[in-house]
Coordinates of C-alpha atoms in Angstrom, one line a residue:
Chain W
X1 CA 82.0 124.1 100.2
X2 CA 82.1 120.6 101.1
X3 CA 80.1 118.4 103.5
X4 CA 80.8 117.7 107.4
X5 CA 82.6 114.5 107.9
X6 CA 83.0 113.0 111.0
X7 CA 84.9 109.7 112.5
X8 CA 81.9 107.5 114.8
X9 CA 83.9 104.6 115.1
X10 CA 87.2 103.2 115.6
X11 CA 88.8 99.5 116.3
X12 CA 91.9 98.3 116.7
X13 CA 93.9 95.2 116.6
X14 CA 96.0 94.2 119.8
X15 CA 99.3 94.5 118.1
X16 CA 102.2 91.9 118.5
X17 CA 105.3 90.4 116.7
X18 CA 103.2 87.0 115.5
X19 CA 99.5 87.3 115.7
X20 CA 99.3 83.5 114.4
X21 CA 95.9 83.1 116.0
X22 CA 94.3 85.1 112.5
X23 CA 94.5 85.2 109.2
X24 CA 95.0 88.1 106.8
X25 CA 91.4 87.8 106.8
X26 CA 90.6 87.4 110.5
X27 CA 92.8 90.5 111.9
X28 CA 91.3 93.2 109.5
X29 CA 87.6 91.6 110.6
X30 CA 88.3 92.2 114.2
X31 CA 89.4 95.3 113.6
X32 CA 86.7 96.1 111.7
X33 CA 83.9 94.7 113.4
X34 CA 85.1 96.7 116.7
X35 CA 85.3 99.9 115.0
X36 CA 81.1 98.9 113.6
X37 CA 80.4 97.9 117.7
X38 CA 82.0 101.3 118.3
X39 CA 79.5 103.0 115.9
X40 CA 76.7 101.1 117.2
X41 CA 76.2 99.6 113.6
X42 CA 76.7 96.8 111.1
X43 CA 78.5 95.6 107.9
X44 CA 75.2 95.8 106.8
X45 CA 74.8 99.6 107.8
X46 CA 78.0 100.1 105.1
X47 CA 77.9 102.0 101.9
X48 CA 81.6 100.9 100.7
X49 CA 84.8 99.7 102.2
X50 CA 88.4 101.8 102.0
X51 CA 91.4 99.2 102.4
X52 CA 94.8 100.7 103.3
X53 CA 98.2 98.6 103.1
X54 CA 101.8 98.9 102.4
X55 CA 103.6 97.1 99.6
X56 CA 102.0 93.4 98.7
X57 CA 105.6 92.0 99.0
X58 CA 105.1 92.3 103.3
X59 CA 102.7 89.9 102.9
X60 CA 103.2 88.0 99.5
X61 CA 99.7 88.4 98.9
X62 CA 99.2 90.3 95.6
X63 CA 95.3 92.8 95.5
X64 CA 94.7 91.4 99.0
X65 CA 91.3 93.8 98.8
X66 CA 90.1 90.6 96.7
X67 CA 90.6 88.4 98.7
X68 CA 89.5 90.1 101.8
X69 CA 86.2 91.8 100.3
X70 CA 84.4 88.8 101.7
X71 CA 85.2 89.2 105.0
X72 CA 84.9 93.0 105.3
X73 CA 81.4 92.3 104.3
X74 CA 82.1 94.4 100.6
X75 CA 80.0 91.9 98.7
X76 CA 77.9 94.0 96.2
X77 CA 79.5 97.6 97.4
X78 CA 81.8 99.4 96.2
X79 CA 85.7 98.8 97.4
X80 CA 88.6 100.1 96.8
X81 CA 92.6 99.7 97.9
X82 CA 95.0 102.7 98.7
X83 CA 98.3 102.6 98.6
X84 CA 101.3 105.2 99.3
X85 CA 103.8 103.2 101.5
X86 CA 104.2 103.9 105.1
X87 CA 101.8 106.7 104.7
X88 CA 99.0 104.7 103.4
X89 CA 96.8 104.6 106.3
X90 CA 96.5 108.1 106.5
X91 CA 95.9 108.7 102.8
X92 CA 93.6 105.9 103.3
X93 CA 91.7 107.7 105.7
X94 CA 92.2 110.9 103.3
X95 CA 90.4 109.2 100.6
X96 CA 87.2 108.1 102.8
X97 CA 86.7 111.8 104.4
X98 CA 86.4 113.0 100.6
X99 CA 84.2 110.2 99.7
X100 CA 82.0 111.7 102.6
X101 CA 82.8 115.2 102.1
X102 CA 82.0 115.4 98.6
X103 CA 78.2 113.5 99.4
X104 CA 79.6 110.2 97.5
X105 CA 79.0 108.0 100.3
X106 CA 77.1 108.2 103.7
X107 CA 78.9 105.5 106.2
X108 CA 82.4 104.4 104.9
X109 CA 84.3 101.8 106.6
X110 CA 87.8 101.9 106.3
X111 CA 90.6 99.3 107.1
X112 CA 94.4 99.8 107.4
X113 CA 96.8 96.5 108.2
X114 CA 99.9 95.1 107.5
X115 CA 100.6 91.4 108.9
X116 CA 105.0 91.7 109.0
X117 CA 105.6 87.8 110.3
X118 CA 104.2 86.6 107.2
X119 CA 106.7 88.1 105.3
X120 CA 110.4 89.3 105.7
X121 CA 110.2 93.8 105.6
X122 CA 113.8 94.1 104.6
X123 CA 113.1 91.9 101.8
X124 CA 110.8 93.6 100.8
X125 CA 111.5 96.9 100.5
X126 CA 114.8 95.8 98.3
X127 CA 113.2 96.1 95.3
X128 CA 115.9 96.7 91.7
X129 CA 114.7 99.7 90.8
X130 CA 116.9 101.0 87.4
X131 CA 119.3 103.2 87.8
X132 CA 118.7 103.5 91.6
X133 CA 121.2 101.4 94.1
X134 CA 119.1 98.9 95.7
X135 CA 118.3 99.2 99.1
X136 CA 120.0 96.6 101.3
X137 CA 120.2 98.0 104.4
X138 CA 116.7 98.0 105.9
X139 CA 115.0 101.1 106.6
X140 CA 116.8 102.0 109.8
X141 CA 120.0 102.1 107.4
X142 CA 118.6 104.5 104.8
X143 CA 117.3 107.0 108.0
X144 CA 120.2 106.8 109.9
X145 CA 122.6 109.0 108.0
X146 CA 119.6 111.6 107.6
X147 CA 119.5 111.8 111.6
X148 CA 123.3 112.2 111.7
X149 CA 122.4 114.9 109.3
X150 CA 119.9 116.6 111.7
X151 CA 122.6 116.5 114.7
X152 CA 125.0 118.2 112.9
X153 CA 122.6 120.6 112.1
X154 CA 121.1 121.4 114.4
X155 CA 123.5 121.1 117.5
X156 CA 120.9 118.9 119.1
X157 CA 122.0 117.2 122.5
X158 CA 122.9 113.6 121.9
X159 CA 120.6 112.3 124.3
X160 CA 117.4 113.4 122.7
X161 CA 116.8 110.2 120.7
X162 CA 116.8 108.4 124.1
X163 CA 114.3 111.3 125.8
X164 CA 111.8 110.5 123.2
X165 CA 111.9 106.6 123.3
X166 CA 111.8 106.6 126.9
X167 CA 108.7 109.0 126.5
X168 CA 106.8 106.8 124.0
X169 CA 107.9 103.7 125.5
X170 CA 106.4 105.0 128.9
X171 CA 103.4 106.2 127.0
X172 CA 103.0 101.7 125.2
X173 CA 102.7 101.1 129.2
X174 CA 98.9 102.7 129.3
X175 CA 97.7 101.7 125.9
X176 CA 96.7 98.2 125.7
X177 CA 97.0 97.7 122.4
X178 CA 100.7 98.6 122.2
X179 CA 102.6 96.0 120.6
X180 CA 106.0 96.4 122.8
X181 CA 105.4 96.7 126.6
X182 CA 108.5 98.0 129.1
X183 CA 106.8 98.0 132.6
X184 CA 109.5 100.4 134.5
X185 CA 111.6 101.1 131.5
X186 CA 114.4 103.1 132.5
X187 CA 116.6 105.9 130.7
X188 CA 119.4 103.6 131.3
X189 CA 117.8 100.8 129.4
X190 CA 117.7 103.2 126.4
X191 CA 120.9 104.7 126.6
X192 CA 122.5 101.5 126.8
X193 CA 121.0 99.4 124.6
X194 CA 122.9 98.3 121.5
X195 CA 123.9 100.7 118.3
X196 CA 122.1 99.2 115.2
X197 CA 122.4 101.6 113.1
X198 CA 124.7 104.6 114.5
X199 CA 123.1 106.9 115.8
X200 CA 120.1 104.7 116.5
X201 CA 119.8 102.3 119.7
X202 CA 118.0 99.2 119.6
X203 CA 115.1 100.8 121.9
X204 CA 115.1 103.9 119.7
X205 CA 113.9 101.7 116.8
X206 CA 110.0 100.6 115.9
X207 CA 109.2 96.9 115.8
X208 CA 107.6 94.8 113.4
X209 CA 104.3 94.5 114.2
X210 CA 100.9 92.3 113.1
X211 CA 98.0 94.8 113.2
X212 CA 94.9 96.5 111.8
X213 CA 92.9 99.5 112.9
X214 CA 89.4 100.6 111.7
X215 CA 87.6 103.3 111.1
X216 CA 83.5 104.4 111.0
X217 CA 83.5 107.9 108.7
X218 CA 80.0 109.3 108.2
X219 CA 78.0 112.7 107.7
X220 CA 76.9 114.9 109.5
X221 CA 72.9 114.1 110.1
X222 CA 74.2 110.6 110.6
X223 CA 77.2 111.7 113.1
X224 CA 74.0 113.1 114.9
X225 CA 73.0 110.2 115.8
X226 CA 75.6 107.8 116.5
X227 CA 75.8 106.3 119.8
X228 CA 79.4 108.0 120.9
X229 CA 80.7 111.2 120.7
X230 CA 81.8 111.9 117.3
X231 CA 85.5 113.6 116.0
X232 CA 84.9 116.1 113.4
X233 CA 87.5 116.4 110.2
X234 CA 88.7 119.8 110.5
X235 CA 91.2 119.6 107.6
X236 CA 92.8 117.1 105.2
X237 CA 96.1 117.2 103.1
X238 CA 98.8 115.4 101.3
X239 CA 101.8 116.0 99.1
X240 CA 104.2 113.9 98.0
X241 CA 107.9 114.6 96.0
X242 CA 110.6 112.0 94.2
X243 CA 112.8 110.2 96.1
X244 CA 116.1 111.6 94.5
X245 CA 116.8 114.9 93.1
X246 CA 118.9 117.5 93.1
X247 CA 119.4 119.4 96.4
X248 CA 116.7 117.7 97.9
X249 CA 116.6 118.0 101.7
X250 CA 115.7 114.8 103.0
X251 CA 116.2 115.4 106.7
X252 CA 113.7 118.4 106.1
X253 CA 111.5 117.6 103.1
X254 CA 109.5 120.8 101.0
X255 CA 106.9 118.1 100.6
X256 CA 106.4 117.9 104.4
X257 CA 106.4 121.2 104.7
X258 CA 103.4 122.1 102.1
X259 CA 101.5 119.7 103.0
X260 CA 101.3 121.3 106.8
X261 CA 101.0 124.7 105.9
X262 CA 98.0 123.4 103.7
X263 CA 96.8 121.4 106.5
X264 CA 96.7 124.3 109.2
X265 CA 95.3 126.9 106.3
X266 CA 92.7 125.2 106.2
X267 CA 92.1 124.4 109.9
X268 CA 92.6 128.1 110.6
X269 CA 95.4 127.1 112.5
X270 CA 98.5 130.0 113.0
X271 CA 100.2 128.8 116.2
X272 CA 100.1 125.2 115.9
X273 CA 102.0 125.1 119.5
X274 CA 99.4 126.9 121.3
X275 CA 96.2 125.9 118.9
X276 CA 96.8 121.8 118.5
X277 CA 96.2 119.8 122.2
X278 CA 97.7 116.7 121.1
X279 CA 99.4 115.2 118.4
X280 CA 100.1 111.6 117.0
X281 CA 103.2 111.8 114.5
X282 CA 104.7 109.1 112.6
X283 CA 108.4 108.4 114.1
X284 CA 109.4 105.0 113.2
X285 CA 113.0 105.8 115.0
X286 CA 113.0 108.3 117.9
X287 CA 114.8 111.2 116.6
X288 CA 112.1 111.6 114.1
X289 CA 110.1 113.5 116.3
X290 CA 112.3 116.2 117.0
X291 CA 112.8 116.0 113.0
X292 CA 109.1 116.5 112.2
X293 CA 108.3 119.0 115.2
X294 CA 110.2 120.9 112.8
X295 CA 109.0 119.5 109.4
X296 CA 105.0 120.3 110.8
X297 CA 106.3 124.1 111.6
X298 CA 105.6 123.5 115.1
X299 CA 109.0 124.6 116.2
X300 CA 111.8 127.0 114.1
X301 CA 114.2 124.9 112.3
X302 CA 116.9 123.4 113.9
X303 CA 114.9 123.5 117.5
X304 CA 113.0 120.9 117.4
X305 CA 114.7 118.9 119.9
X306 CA 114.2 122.0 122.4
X307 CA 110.8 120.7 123.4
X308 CA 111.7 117.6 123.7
X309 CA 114.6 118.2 126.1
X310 CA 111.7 120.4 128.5
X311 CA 109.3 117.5 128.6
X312 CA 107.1 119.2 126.6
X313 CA 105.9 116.9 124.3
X314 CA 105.3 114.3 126.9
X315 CA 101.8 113.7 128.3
X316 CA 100.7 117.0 130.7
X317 CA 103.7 119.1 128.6
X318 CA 102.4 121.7 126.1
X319 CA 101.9 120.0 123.3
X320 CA 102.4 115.7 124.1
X321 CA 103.2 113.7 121.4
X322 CA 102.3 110.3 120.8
X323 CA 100.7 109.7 123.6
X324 CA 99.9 105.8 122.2
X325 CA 103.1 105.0 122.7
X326 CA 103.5 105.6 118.9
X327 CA 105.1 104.1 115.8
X328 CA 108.0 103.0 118.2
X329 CA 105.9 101.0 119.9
X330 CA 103.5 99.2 117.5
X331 CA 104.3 99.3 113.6
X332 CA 102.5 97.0 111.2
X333 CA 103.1 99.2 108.6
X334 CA 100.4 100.0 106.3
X335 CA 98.3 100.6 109.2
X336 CA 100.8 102.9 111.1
X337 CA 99.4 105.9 109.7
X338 CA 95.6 105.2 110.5
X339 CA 96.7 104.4 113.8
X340 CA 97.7 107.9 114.0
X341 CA 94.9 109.4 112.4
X342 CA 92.2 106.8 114.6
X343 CA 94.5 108.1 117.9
X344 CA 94.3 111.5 117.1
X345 CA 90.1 111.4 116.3
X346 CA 90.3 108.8 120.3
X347 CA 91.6 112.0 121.8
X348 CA 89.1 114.3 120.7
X349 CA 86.2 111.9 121.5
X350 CA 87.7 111.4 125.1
X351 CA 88.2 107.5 124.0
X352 CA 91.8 107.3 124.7
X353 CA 92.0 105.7 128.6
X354 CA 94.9 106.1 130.5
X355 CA 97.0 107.8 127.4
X356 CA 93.7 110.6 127.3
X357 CA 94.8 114.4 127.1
X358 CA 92.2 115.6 129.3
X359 CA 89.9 118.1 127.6
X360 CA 91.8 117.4 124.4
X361 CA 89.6 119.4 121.4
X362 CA 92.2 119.8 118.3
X363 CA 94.6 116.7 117.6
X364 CA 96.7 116.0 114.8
X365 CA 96.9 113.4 112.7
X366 CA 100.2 112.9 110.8
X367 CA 101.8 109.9 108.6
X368 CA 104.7 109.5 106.3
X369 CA 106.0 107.2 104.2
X370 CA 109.0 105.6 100.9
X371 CA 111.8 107.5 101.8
X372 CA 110.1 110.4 103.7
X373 CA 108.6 111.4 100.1
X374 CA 104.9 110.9 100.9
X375 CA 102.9 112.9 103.5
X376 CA 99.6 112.7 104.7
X377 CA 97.8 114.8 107.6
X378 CA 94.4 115.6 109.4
X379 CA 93.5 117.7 111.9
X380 CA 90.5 116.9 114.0
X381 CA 87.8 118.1 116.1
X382 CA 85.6 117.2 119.0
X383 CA 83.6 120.4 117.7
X384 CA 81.8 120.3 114.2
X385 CA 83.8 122.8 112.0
Chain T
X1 CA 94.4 111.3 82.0
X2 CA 93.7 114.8 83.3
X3 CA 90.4 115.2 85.0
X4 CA 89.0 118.6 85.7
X5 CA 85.9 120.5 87.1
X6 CA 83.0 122.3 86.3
X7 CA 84.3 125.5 84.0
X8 CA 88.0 124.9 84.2
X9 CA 87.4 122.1 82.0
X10 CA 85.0 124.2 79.9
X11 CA 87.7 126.4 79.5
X12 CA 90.8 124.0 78.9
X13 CA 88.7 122.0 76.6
X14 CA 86.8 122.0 73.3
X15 CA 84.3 119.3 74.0
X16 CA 85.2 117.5 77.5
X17 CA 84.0 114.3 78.2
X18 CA 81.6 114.8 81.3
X19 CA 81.4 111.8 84.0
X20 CA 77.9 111.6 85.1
X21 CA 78.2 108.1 86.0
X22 CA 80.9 106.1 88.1
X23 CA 80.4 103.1 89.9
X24 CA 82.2 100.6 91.2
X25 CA 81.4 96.7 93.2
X26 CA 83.3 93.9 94.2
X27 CA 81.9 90.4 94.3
X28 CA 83.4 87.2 96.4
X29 CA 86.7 86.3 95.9
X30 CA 86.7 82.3 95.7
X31 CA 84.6 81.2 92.1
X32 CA 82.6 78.5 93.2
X33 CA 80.8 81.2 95.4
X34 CA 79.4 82.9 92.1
X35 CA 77.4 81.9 88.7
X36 CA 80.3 83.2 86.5
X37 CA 77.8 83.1 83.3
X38 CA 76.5 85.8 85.1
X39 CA 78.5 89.7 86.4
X40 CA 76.7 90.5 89.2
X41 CA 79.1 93.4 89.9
X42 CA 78.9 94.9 86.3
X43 CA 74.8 95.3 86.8
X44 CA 74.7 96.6 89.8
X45 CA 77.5 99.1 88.7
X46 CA 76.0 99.7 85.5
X47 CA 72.7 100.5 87.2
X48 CA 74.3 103.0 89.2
X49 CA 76.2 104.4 86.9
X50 CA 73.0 105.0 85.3
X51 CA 73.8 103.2 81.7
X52 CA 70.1 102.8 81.1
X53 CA 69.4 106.6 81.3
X54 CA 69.9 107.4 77.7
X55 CA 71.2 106.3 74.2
X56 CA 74.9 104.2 73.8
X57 CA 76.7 105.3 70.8
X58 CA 80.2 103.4 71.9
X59 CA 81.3 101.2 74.3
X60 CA 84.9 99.9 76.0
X61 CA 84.8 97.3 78.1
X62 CA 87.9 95.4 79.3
X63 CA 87.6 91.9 78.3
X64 CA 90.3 90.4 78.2
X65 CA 88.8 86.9 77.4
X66 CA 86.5 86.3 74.3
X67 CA 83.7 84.9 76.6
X68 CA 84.4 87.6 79.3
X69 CA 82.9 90.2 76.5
X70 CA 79.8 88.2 76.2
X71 CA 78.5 88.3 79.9
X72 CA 80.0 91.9 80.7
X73 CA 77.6 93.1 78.0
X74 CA 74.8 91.6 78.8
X75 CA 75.2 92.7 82.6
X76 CA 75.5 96.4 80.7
X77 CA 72.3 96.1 79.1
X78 CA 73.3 98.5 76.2
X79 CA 70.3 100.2 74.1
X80 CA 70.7 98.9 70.5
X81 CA 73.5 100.1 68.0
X82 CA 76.1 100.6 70.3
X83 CA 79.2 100.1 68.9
X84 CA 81.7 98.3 71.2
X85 CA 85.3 98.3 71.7
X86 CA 86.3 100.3 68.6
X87 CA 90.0 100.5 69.9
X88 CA 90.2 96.7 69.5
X89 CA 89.9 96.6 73.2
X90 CA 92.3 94.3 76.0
X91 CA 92.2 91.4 73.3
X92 CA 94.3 93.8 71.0
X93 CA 96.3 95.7 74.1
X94 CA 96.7 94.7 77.1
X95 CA 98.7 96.6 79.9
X96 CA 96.7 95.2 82.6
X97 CA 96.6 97.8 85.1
X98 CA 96.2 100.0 82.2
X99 CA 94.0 98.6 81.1
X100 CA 90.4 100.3 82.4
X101 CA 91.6 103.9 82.3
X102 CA 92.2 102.9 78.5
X103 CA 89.4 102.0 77.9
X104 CA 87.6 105.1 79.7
X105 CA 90.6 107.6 77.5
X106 CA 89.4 105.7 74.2
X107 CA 85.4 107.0 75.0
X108 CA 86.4 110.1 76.0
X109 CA 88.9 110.9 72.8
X110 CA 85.4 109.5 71.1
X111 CA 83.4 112.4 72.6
X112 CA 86.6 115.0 72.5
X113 CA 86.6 114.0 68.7
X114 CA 82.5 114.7 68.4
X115 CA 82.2 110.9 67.3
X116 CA 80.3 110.3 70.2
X117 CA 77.7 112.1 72.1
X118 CA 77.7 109.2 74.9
X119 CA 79.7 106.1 76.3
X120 CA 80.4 103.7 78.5
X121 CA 83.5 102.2 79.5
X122 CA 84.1 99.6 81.6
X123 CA 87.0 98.1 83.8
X124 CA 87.5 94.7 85.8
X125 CA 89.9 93.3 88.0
X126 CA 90.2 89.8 89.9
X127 CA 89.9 86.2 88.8
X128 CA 86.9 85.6 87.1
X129 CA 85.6 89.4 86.6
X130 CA 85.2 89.7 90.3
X131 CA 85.4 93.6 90.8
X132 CA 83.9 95.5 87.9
X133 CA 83.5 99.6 87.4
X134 CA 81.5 101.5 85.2
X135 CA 81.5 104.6 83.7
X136 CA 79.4 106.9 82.2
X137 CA 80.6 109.7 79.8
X138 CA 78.7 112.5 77.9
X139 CA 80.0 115.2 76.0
X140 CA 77.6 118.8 76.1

């Protein structure tokens, strides 16, 4: 029904705690102009520019798309700014694919970023909302109890928080982009670092991170003839639900759950342990990925940490996850997501270096975002659909 | 506003308001970089949008200066006898990030209403009309 999209570049930032060398301005442009390099092409190659970002407060800087059309070369084209919290860069990605798909545009670049040292995140997401208590406690506060929540649940073993942070932090080591590097990290230097927010350890948290990542989506004739291997978009989706309401199940949400079963519908995917090679999932504190293993129907409920105990989702398991080093190891926010999505489209193009699944063909995509109320996903192909 | 395709919207309404035009283009952000006598944006948008391709019979555009009315109109190049901002446009109302979809709901209700058979509705953003859309709406 719709057209063939397809991914033909991608950049990214390196990501750190400060990046005080650049500007708002001069990180999303090197992202940019390394995803263009990537596609063998030029701002002046671009129909229209996609920016992604979190809330304005992380930065202070209100419509930043205004300020930085100039220097994503958007003079006289079209531009336009997405914005759905944590998830944003992969609804910002969302939005470009249907731009191509539905024969609107013919070479979209897209930029995600969120620049956290200019700004204070807990702050910011403190906003008096009425008849809501504000929230105070950062996000690792409002997640925590919904982890204590899954344990008691599910009966997973206490340690499975530290298997997965010791996975992705293993994982930071081989991507050189990775904000937090742990050369020789040990379980013990998980397992014992400081409680923050019970049950999360201090090296079972994400850091704040400066950082953009860039994206090349075109059509299929032109995919044809870029200079790299393409990744094809097998399948889009999103879903989002309230914050609060009655009976909601936070630590499982319905609006997760949709939004997969969508997703793989449409990918003709039924076994999305045996069909999907590699995934990138959003898991800002490490328990999360048990959480969404579960969430994404890739295990039953209440097993997710079962793969994660048999080293399956680590890189030469079954199914590895965030092989990147993830969310836990690089999160400037509004461009978290993308990050995910850009991974996800590196593995099927057989970009991703030293974190490549070899032979990967079918990678997932996966961001999430408020207070796990908005989801986007993509699945992606190194064949066209 | 709810927007719909093809027959559903045949089907859910009387006499919907057909988008055969949308566009939508940013100009530099700092004003010394521009003529601002001049929206550079709103032509090229209104070009794409195809504004030119027929008759006007209303217009909305989001002005929210006096002055600002003046030069989006002439960058819309509107046929003769269009009449413009009916509703009393963002001088009389002014939600701003309301605002343009206003302005495209009061054309449409124009064309629901059979007061209109086409319109254009416009919307802006940034200091100094630096972003501008355009949007063109037909009824049958």
């Amino acid at each position: 029904m719709s057209n063939a999209c397809a991914i033909v570049g991608i950049g990214q930032t390196k990501y750190d705690t400060k990046r005080i060398d650049v500007s708002l301005a001069g990180l999303v442009r090197e992202a940019a102009v390394r995803a263009l390099e990537d596609a063998g092409l030029t701002f002046r190659d671009i129909d229209a520019v996609v920016l992604g970002k979190a809330p304005d407060t992380f930065e202070g800087v209100m419509m930043p798309e205004l300020y930085l059309a100039d220097a994503l070369g958007a003079l006289g084209k079209p531009m336009m700014r997405v914005h759905t919290a944590g998830s944003v860069g992969g609804s910002t990605a969302i939005v470009v694919a249907s731009l191509i798909q539905a024969g609107i545009h013919e070479r979209v670049l897209t930029v995600a970023f969120e620049k956290q040292s200019e700004s204070n995140a807990m702050w910011a997401l403190s906003p008096r909302i009425p008849l809501q208590p504000t929230v105070v406690f950062g996000a690792g506060g409002y997640f925590a109890p919904l982890i204590r929540a899954y344990i008691r649940r599910s009966g997973a073993p206490e340690n499975t928080g530290v298997l997965v942070a010791l996975k992705d932090r293993q994982n930071a080591n081989r991507n050189p982009f990775a904000h937090l590097q742990m050369p020789g990290v040990t379980y013990d230097d998980i397992a014992n670092s400081p409680m923050l927010w019970d049950p999360i350890r201090y090296h079972e948290t994400c850091p704040s991170s400066d950082g953009a990542v860039a994206m090349v989506m075109t059509t299929e004739s032109l995919a044809k003839k870029a200079p790299t291997r393409p990744a094809w978009v097998h399948a889009t989706a999103m879903r989002s639900e309230p914050t609060a309401f009655a009976g909601r199940d936070q630590v499982n949400p319905q609006a997760g759950k949709d939004c997969a079963k969508a997703l793989y519908a449409q990918a003709g995917i039924t076994d999305p342990m045996a069909q999907i090679d590699v995934a990138e999932i959003y898991v800002p504190f490490s328990w999360f990925e048990p959480m969404w293993l579960e969430n994404l129907g890739i295990t039953p409920e209440n097993e997710g940490w079962k793969p994660v105990q048999e080293g399956a989702t680590a890189l030469g398991g079954k199914l590895p996850i965030n092989c990147s080093g993830g969310v836990l190891s690089s999160n400037p926010i509004g461009a978290s997501g993308m990050i995910r999505f850009a991974e996800a489209a590196m593995q099927v193009r057989g970009q991703a270096g030293e974190h490549q699944v070899d032979g990967a063909k079918i990678a997932l995509g996966h961001a999430y975002g408020g207070g796990s109320q908005f989801f986007s996903m993509w699945i992606v192909g190194s064949e066209k659909p | 506003m709810v927007l719909a395709a093809g027959d559903y919207a045949r089907e859910v309404c009387k006499r919907p308001a057909w988008i055969r035009g949308i566009d939508h283009r940013i100009e530099a952000q700092y004003p010394g970089a521009r003529d601002l006598t001049k929206s550079s944006s709103t032509a090229i948008a209104a070009e794409k949008a195809g504004v030119g391709k027929g008759g006007v019979d209303v217009a909305e555009v989001y002005a929210p200066f006096t002055h600002q009315e003046l030069i989006v109109l002439d960058a819309l190049k509107l046929p003769a006898g269009a009449e413009v901002n009916p509703s009393g446009g963002a001088l009389a109302a002014h939600p701003i990030m309301s605002a343009g979809l206003i302005r495209m709901g009061e054309v449409a209700s124009r064309i629901h209403a059979g007061e209109a058979r086409r319109g254009v509705a416009h919307a802006t953003s940034g200091p100094c009309l630096q972003q501008n859309l355009v949007c063109v709406l037909e009824g049958a």
